[in-house]
Tab-separated table of C-alpha atoms in Angstrom:
chain	number	residue	atom	x	y	z
B	28	MET	CA	160.407	79.083	137.048
B	29	ALA	CA	157.886	80.423	140.182
B	30	CYS	CA	158.993	84.034	139.337
B	31	PHE	CA	158.138	83.623	135.543
B	32	ALA	CA	154.735	81.633	136.491
B	33	ASP	CA	154.003	84.610	138.661
B	34	ALA	CA	154.427	87.150	136.051
B	35	GLU	CA	152.342	85.076	133.453
B	36	THR	CA	149.395	85.170	136.012
B	37	ARG	CA	149.896	88.793	137.021
B	38	ALA	CA	149.690	89.595	133.105
B	39	ALA	CA	146.538	87.294	132.600
B	40	GLN	CA	145.002	89.091	135.291
B	41	ARG	CA	145.810	92.477	133.965
B	42	VAL	CA	144.416	91.473	130.321
B	43	SER	CA	141.198	89.843	132.192
B	44	LYS	CA	140.764	93.348	134.203
B	45	ASP	CA	141.036	95.372	131.034
B	46	ILE	CA	138.497	93.120	129.200
B	47	GLU	CA	136.214	93.304	132.180
B	48	ARG	CA	136.734	97.417	131.995
B	49	GLU	CA	136.060	97.426	128.134
B	50	ILE	CA	132.919	95.153	128.946
B	51	GLU	CA	131.486	97.742	131.617
B	52	ARG	CA	132.201	100.556	129.354
B	53	TRP	CA	130.155	99.036	126.604
B	54	LYS	CA	127.362	98.241	128.672
B	55	ARG	CA	127.433	101.861	129.912
B	56	ASP	CA	127.425	103.240	126.389
B	57	GLN	CA	124.632	100.972	125.241
B	58	SER	CA	122.549	101.589	128.174
B	59	LYS	CA	122.704	105.198	127.347
B	60	GLU	CA	120.481	104.743	124.233
B	61	TYR	CA	116.948	103.013	124.628
B	62	LYS	CA	115.331	102.312	121.297
B	63	LEU	CA	111.506	102.491	121.717
B	64	LEU	CA	109.246	100.987	118.951
B	65	LEU	CA	105.811	102.935	117.912
B	66	LEU	CA	103.358	100.178	116.698
B	67	GLY	CA	99.401	100.146	115.768
B	68	THR	CA	97.081	100.164	112.873
B	69	GLY	CA	96.864	103.332	110.767
B	70	GLU	CA	95.591	106.457	112.229
B	71	ALA	CA	96.070	105.398	115.844
B	72	GLY	CA	98.274	108.456	116.448
B	73	LYS	CA	101.454	107.471	116.244
B	74	SER	CA	103.034	110.205	114.450
B	75	THR	CA	101.261	112.781	116.384
B	76	PHE	CA	103.290	111.236	119.556
B	77	ILE	CA	106.472	111.672	117.721
B	78	LYS	CA	105.463	115.442	117.157
B	79	GLN	CA	104.848	115.644	120.857
B	80	MET	CA	108.135	114.249	121.706
B	81	ARG	CA	109.760	116.873	119.697
B	82	ILE	CA	107.939	119.462	121.223
B	83	ILE	CA	108.467	118.211	124.910
B	84	HIS	CA	111.743	116.970	124.660
B	85	GLY	CA	113.262	118.088	121.282
B	86	GLN	CA	113.491	121.405	119.265
B	87	GLY	CA	110.077	122.108	118.978
B	88	TYR	CA	108.604	124.016	115.781
B	89	SER	CA	109.837	127.718	115.265
B	90	ASP	CA	107.674	129.850	113.203
B	91	LYS	CA	109.409	128.773	110.171
B	92	ASP	CA	108.714	125.191	110.841
B	93	ARG	CA	105.060	125.831	111.582
B	94	ALA	CA	104.760	127.836	108.422
B	95	GLU	CA	105.945	124.798	106.260
B	96	PHE	CA	102.997	122.855	107.696
B	97	ALA	CA	100.299	125.556	105.991
B	98	GLY	CA	100.234	123.779	102.609
B	99	LEU	CA	99.311	120.438	104.797
B	100	VAL	CA	96.392	122.127	106.443
B	101	TYR	CA	95.008	123.353	103.335
B	102	ARG	CA	95.515	119.763	101.814
B	103	ASN	CA	93.743	118.312	104.886
B	104	ILE	CA	91.069	120.681	104.493
B	105	MET	CA	90.245	119.885	100.916
B	106	LEU	CA	90.394	116.182	101.691
B	107	ALA	CA	87.908	116.545	104.093
B	108	VAL	CA	85.466	118.665	102.110
B	109	GLN	CA	86.040	115.956	99.238
B	110	VAL	CA	85.236	113.226	101.390
B	111	LEU	CA	82.023	114.792	102.547
B	112	ALA	CA	81.001	115.649	99.012
B	113	ASP	CA	81.416	112.188	98.390
B	114	ALA	CA	79.496	110.912	101.318
B	115	MET	CA	76.484	113.495	100.461
B	116	ALA	CA	75.936	111.714	97.268
B	117	LYS	CA	76.533	108.153	98.646
B	118	LEU	CA	74.317	108.264	101.534
B	119	LYS	CA	71.674	110.530	99.543
B	120	ILE	CA	71.458	113.647	101.738
B	121	ASN	CA	70.062	116.752	100.539
B	122	TYR	CA	71.984	119.841	100.596
B	123	GLN	CA	70.198	123.052	102.438
B	124	ASN	CA	71.551	125.024	99.718
B	125	ASP	CA	71.764	123.479	96.308
B	126	GLN	CA	74.580	125.585	95.385
B	127	ASN	CA	76.862	123.388	97.655
B	128	ARG	CA	76.131	120.440	95.318
B	129	THR	CA	77.965	122.189	92.464
B	130	ASN	CA	80.662	123.490	94.999
B	131	GLY	CA	80.934	119.800	96.160
B	132	ASP	CA	81.444	118.501	92.693
B	133	GLN	CA	84.096	121.384	92.136
B	134	PHE	CA	86.084	120.235	94.685
B	135	LEU	CA	85.817	116.510	93.785
B	136	ASP	CA	87.595	117.776	90.394
B	137	ILE	CA	90.508	119.002	92.379
B	138	ASP	CA	93.917	116.816	92.923
B	139	SER	CA	94.295	117.577	96.599
B	140	GLY	CA	97.684	115.792	96.264
B	141	ASN	CA	98.952	118.779	94.301
B	142	ILE	CA	98.328	121.311	97.280
B	143	GLU	CA	101.904	122.164	98.428
B	144	SER	CA	101.107	125.611	99.391
B	145	THR	CA	98.152	128.221	100.638
B	146	SER	CA	98.348	129.745	97.113
B	147	ASP	CA	96.998	126.515	95.641
B	148	VAL	CA	93.633	126.980	97.076
B	149	SER	CA	92.090	129.783	95.472
B	150	LYS	CA	90.154	132.799	97.270
B	151	ASP	CA	87.068	131.409	95.291
B	152	ILE	CA	87.345	127.734	96.498
B	153	GLN	CA	88.202	128.994	100.046
B	154	GLU	CA	84.883	131.053	100.118
B	155	LYS	CA	82.995	127.985	98.543
B	156	ILE	CA	84.613	125.639	101.193
B	157	LYS	CA	83.190	127.952	104.228
B	158	GLN	CA	79.674	127.839	102.342
B	159	PHE	CA	79.649	124.085	102.117
B	160	TRP	CA	80.721	123.513	105.482
B	161	ALA	CA	78.067	125.821	106.927
B	162	ASP	CA	75.453	123.841	105.079
B	163	ALA	CA	72.888	121.717	107.463
B	164	GLY	CA	72.955	118.943	104.963
B	165	VAL	CA	76.768	118.749	105.249
B	166	LEU	CA	76.627	118.737	109.173
B	167	ALA	CA	73.989	116.133	109.017
B	168	CYS	CA	76.236	114.111	106.944
B	169	PHE	CA	79.292	114.735	109.130
B	170	GLU	CA	77.398	113.342	112.208
B	171	ARG	CA	77.067	109.979	109.966
B	172	ARG	CA	80.796	110.077	109.845
B	173	ARG	CA	81.031	106.309	111.110
B	174	GLU	CA	79.835	105.340	107.926
B	175	PHE	CA	82.376	106.538	105.775
B	176	GLN	CA	86.307	107.256	106.009
B	177	ILE	CA	87.168	110.821	107.292
B	178	SER	CA	90.230	112.163	109.268
B	179	ASP	CA	89.474	112.695	112.817
B	180	SER	CA	91.156	116.445	112.440
B	181	ALA	CA	88.644	117.181	110.054
B	182	LYS	CA	85.923	119.158	112.042
B	183	TYR	CA	88.844	120.823	113.864
B	184	TYR	CA	89.966	122.496	110.640
B	185	LEU	CA	86.465	123.305	109.343
B	186	ASP	CA	85.303	124.821	112.122
B	187	LYS	CA	87.995	127.514	112.343
B	188	LEU	CA	88.246	128.477	108.284
B	189	ASP	CA	88.019	132.105	109.089
B	190	GLU	CA	91.571	131.813	111.027
B	191	ILE	CA	92.884	129.425	108.547
B	192	PHE	CA	91.931	131.171	105.077
B	193	VAL	CA	93.972	134.456	105.577
B	194	ASP	CA	97.040	135.578	103.758
B	195	SER	CA	99.305	135.677	107.202
B	196	TYR	CA	98.124	132.110	108.237
B	197	VAL	CA	100.720	130.354	109.883
B	198	PRO	CA	99.828	126.905	111.715
B	199	SER	CA	99.637	126.960	115.381
B	200	LEU	CA	101.106	124.023	117.358
B	201	GLN	CA	97.824	122.210	117.832
B	202	ASP	CA	97.451	122.737	113.940
B	203	VAL	CA	100.879	120.976	113.328
B	204	LEU	CA	99.725	118.320	115.749
B	205	ARG	CA	96.650	117.438	113.950
B	206	VAL	CA	97.758	117.448	110.305
B	207	ARG	CA	97.230	114.022	108.925
B	208	ILE	CA	99.932	112.513	106.803
B	209	ALA	CA	100.156	108.729	106.289
B	210	THR	CA	103.265	107.260	107.610
B	211	THR	CA	105.148	105.325	104.728
B	212	GLY	CA	108.413	103.153	105.569
B	213	ILE	CA	110.257	103.575	108.878
B	214	ILE	CA	110.721	106.918	110.650
B	215	GLU	CA	113.223	107.770	113.372
B	216	TYR	CA	113.453	110.490	115.868
B	217	THR	CA	116.197	110.846	118.724
B	218	PHE	CA	115.929	113.047	121.531
B	219	GLN	CA	118.215	113.770	124.693
B	220	MET	CA	116.443	112.608	128.059
B	221	LYS	CA	118.743	113.429	130.567
B	222	LYS	CA	122.675	114.350	130.047
B	223	ASP	CA	123.699	110.677	129.729
B	224	VAL	CA	120.104	108.948	128.249
B	225	VAL	CA	119.093	109.053	124.590
B	226	PHE	CA	115.803	107.481	123.450
B	227	ARG	CA	115.616	106.652	119.962
B	228	MET	CA	111.708	106.496	118.895
B	229	ILE	CA	110.957	104.535	115.700
B	230	ASP	CA	107.586	105.081	113.818
B	231	VAL	CA	106.310	102.816	111.273
B	232	GLY	CA	103.255	103.106	108.874
B	233	GLY	CA	100.310	101.243	110.463
B	234	GLN	CA	98.306	100.404	107.211
B	235	ARG	CA	98.389	96.721	106.480
B	236	SER	CA	100.409	97.328	103.417
B	237	GLU	CA	103.322	98.815	105.556
B	238	ARG	CA	103.590	96.064	108.287
B	239	ARG	CA	105.813	93.939	106.311
B	240	LYS	CA	108.489	96.294	106.762
B	241	TRP	CA	108.307	96.353	110.474
B	242	ILE	CA	110.767	93.573	111.054
B	243	HIS	CA	113.721	95.792	109.920
B	244	ALA	CA	112.906	98.102	113.213
B	245	PHE	CA	112.716	94.924	115.442
B	246	GLU	CA	116.340	94.528	116.505
B	247	GLY	CA	117.502	96.060	120.162
B	248	VAL	CA	114.112	97.304	121.098
B	249	LYS	CA	113.885	98.394	124.755
B	250	ALA	CA	110.181	99.259	124.719
B	251	VAL	CA	107.149	98.599	122.607
B	252	ILE	CA	104.453	101.477	122.791
B	253	PHE	CA	101.269	100.144	120.773
B	254	LEU	CA	98.638	102.597	120.278
B	255	THR	CA	95.084	101.973	119.412
B	256	ALA	CA	92.244	104.690	118.846
B	257	ILE	CA	89.792	103.672	121.406
B	258	ASN	CA	87.306	106.034	119.549
B	259	GLU	CA	87.169	103.442	116.700
B	260	TYR	CA	85.174	100.842	118.044
B	261	ASP	CA	82.420	101.694	115.869
B	262	GLN	CA	84.516	102.057	112.401
B	263	VAL	CA	85.671	99.918	109.771
B	264	LEU	CA	89.224	99.775	108.205
B	265	PHE	CA	90.082	102.126	105.236
B	266	GLU	CA	91.423	98.960	103.403
B	267	ASP	CA	88.658	96.586	104.302
B	268	SER	CA	85.156	97.707	104.861
B	269	SER	CA	84.303	94.416	106.369
B	270	GLN	CA	86.896	94.578	109.214
B	271	ASN	CA	85.918	96.806	112.248
B	272	ARG	CA	89.144	98.756	113.455
B	273	MET	CA	89.094	97.873	116.922
B	274	GLN	CA	88.884	94.060	116.392
B	275	GLU	CA	91.969	94.499	113.627
B	276	SER	CA	93.820	96.706	116.315
B	277	LEU	CA	93.073	93.889	118.928
B	278	ALA	CA	94.430	90.966	116.900
B	279	LEU	CA	97.407	92.997	115.842
B	280	PHE	CA	98.194	93.719	119.531
B	281	GLU	CA	97.870	90.057	120.413
B	282	THR	CA	100.209	89.286	117.414
B	283	ILE	CA	102.785	91.522	118.659
B	284	LEU	CA	102.706	90.174	122.259
B	285	GLY	CA	103.696	86.998	120.886
B	286	TYR	CA	106.747	88.049	118.613
B	287	PRO	CA	110.107	86.621	119.806
B	288	TRP	CA	111.903	89.808	119.468
B	289	PHE	CA	109.850	91.360	121.897
B	290	GLN	CA	109.909	88.917	124.803
B	291	GLU	CA	112.409	91.034	126.777
B	292	ALA	CA	111.124	94.473	125.873
B	293	SER	CA	108.654	96.488	127.977
B	294	SER	CA	105.145	96.320	126.936
B	295	ILE	CA	103.106	99.912	126.736
B	296	LEU	CA	99.577	100.208	125.603
B	297	PHE	CA	98.342	103.603	124.870
B	298	LEU	CA	94.482	103.632	124.790
B	299	ASN	CA	94.714	106.936	122.200
B	300	LYS	CA	92.117	109.610	121.339
B	301	TYR	CA	90.451	109.366	124.970
B	302	ASP	CA	88.794	112.904	123.972
B	303	LEU	CA	87.090	111.791	120.857
B	304	PHE	CA	86.068	108.627	122.864
B	305	GLU	CA	84.405	110.634	125.526
B	306	GLU	CA	82.559	112.622	123.179
B	307	LYS	CA	81.367	109.799	120.944
B	308	VAL	CA	80.354	107.238	123.921
B	309	GLY	CA	77.254	108.641	124.763
B	310	LYS	CA	75.996	108.877	120.910
B	311	SER	CA	77.284	105.427	119.768
B	312	HIS	CA	76.824	102.815	122.322
B	313	LEU	CA	79.694	100.305	122.437
B	314	SER	CA	77.455	97.484	123.245
B	315	ASP	CA	76.400	97.678	119.637
B	316	TYR	CA	79.625	96.801	118.556
B	317	PHE	CA	81.020	94.677	121.303
B	318	PRO	CA	77.756	92.999	122.941
B	319	GLN	CA	79.875	91.386	125.647
B	320	TYR	CA	80.298	95.013	127.255
B	321	GLU	CA	77.132	95.059	129.590
B	322	GLY	CA	78.142	98.516	131.383
B	323	PRO	CA	75.968	101.712	131.256
B	324	LYS	CA	75.769	103.163	127.916
B	325	ASN	CA	76.988	106.810	128.576
B	326	SER	CA	79.420	106.117	131.270
B	327	HIS	CA	82.754	106.817	128.970
B	328	LYS	CA	85.260	105.606	131.946
B	329	GLU	CA	83.511	102.275	132.407
B	330	ALA	CA	83.373	101.810	128.492
B	331	ALA	CA	87.313	102.739	128.478
B	332	ASP	CA	88.283	100.158	131.167
B	333	PHE	CA	86.409	97.433	129.347
B	334	ILE	CA	88.207	98.038	126.179
B	335	ARG	CA	91.497	98.383	128.469
B	336	GLU	CA	90.609	94.875	129.667
B	337	MET	CA	89.747	93.513	126.507
B	338	PHE	CA	93.413	94.462	125.032
B	339	LEU	CA	95.021	93.244	128.532
B	340	SER	CA	93.118	89.903	128.368
B	341	VAL	CA	94.955	89.093	125.012
B	342	ASN	CA	98.568	88.503	126.733
B	343	ASP	CA	98.954	84.596	127.696
B	344	ILE	CA	102.363	85.094	128.828
B	345	PRO	CA	102.138	85.301	132.667
B	346	GLU	CA	105.398	86.675	133.397
B	347	LYS	CA	104.861	89.637	130.900
B	348	ARG	CA	103.823	92.855	132.407
B	349	ILE	CA	101.929	95.402	130.033
B	350	PHE	CA	101.328	99.087	131.296
B	351	PRO	CA	98.424	100.954	129.999
B	352	HIS	CA	97.514	104.518	129.849
B	353	TYR	CA	94.750	106.246	128.409
B	354	THR	CA	95.979	108.957	126.300
B	355	THR	CA	95.013	111.969	124.047
B	356	ALA	CA	97.973	112.839	121.574
B	357	THR	CA	96.838	116.267	120.621
B	358	ASP	CA	97.126	117.094	124.337
B	359	THR	CA	100.657	118.042	125.081
B	360	GLU	CA	100.264	117.994	129.082
B	361	ASN	CA	98.625	114.778	128.876
B	362	ILE	CA	101.478	113.084	126.727
B	363	GLU	CA	104.309	115.024	128.957
B	364	ARG	CA	102.644	113.439	132.034
B	365	VAL	CA	101.948	109.896	130.574
B	366	PHE	CA	105.617	109.936	128.894
B	367	ASP	CA	107.278	110.510	132.467
B	368	ALA	CA	105.451	107.206	133.340
B	369	VAL	CA	106.900	105.478	130.399
B	370	LYS	CA	110.229	106.685	131.083
B	371	THR	CA	109.924	105.309	134.620
B	372	THR	CA	109.113	101.980	133.105
B	373	VAL	CA	111.589	101.726	130.478
B	374	LEU	CA	114.278	102.816	132.754
B	375	GLU	CA	113.238	100.669	135.647
B	376	GLU	CA	112.825	97.282	133.364
B	377	ASN	CA	116.512	98.239	131.989
B	378	LEU	CA	117.634	98.211	135.556
B	379	ARG	CA	116.124	94.821	135.981
B	380	ASP	CA	117.698	93.470	133.140
B	381	TYR	CA	121.059	94.321	134.692
B	382	ASN	CA	119.858	92.932	138.043
B	383	LEU	CA	120.197	95.951	139.579
B	384	ILE	CA	117.062	96.112	140.995
B	385	VAL	CA	114.319	93.217	141.596
């Protein structure tokens, strides 16, 4: 009887060890993939960040890949001149050359959504766009861009029309990074970090109408990367002209920090578009929109630090750490450096979850 009991005990121990081995193997397999969720309001730079990950850690963009963006660059240019033509009329700004009023009206009659390739913008229209952007009145209108909605990439493309409007045009990596396409739904991008580490990045649309879809991406998130465009402190929402963009972003960040799904996830804050913020802050004073800022009007560093602290202050969970970074999503070196820090944060926090570090 004793022998039978000993055999039964040994068998139970073997089963127990097998189960433990399977659990450990499952944990190892699970720990190889890290799900990172990109959140933020519209035009914060989430899709640009995904493109940078493809350049730095993925397959990059071949000549053929980049060539496929040419039509989108042309569409972005057409959208920019349409917005400017509309703003010229609404703001009652005079053209230097009256012919450009006619050109602007012609642009507004074009359906930019139908521009799929470079051939969809005729040579005649290309020349008219060049003339339009050279007009002193249009340039004066652009300086008032906080009063209307225009892409941050508009000036970048319009300043290099001579390079873009050629038959042999193939977008550069920078051209690809700056293409604006509104994200709708949920986009996933998976890339290998190390031999045994995979990061799965989820990009979701930031416009108000897209946010109801976010919940479908919440399960199993290891880190939330929240992007806010810090150059938008003096701008209003595309969807709601009464709402300041930064106030909207701040409120959204506070809401996300309180979501129960993310209490165990790392929280990373990207204060994005620092290059545009640095350029703007000397002309458009932060204190005019956030009176609580009492620092120097022309100090981009102190103004940026104020915004950072404003975002950090909405965290009312003492044990929750937030890891802030200043970023320029179109700058590959900057994003590579910042994401190295993010990788360290995510991996260390995951090890802490398994009590492997304290």
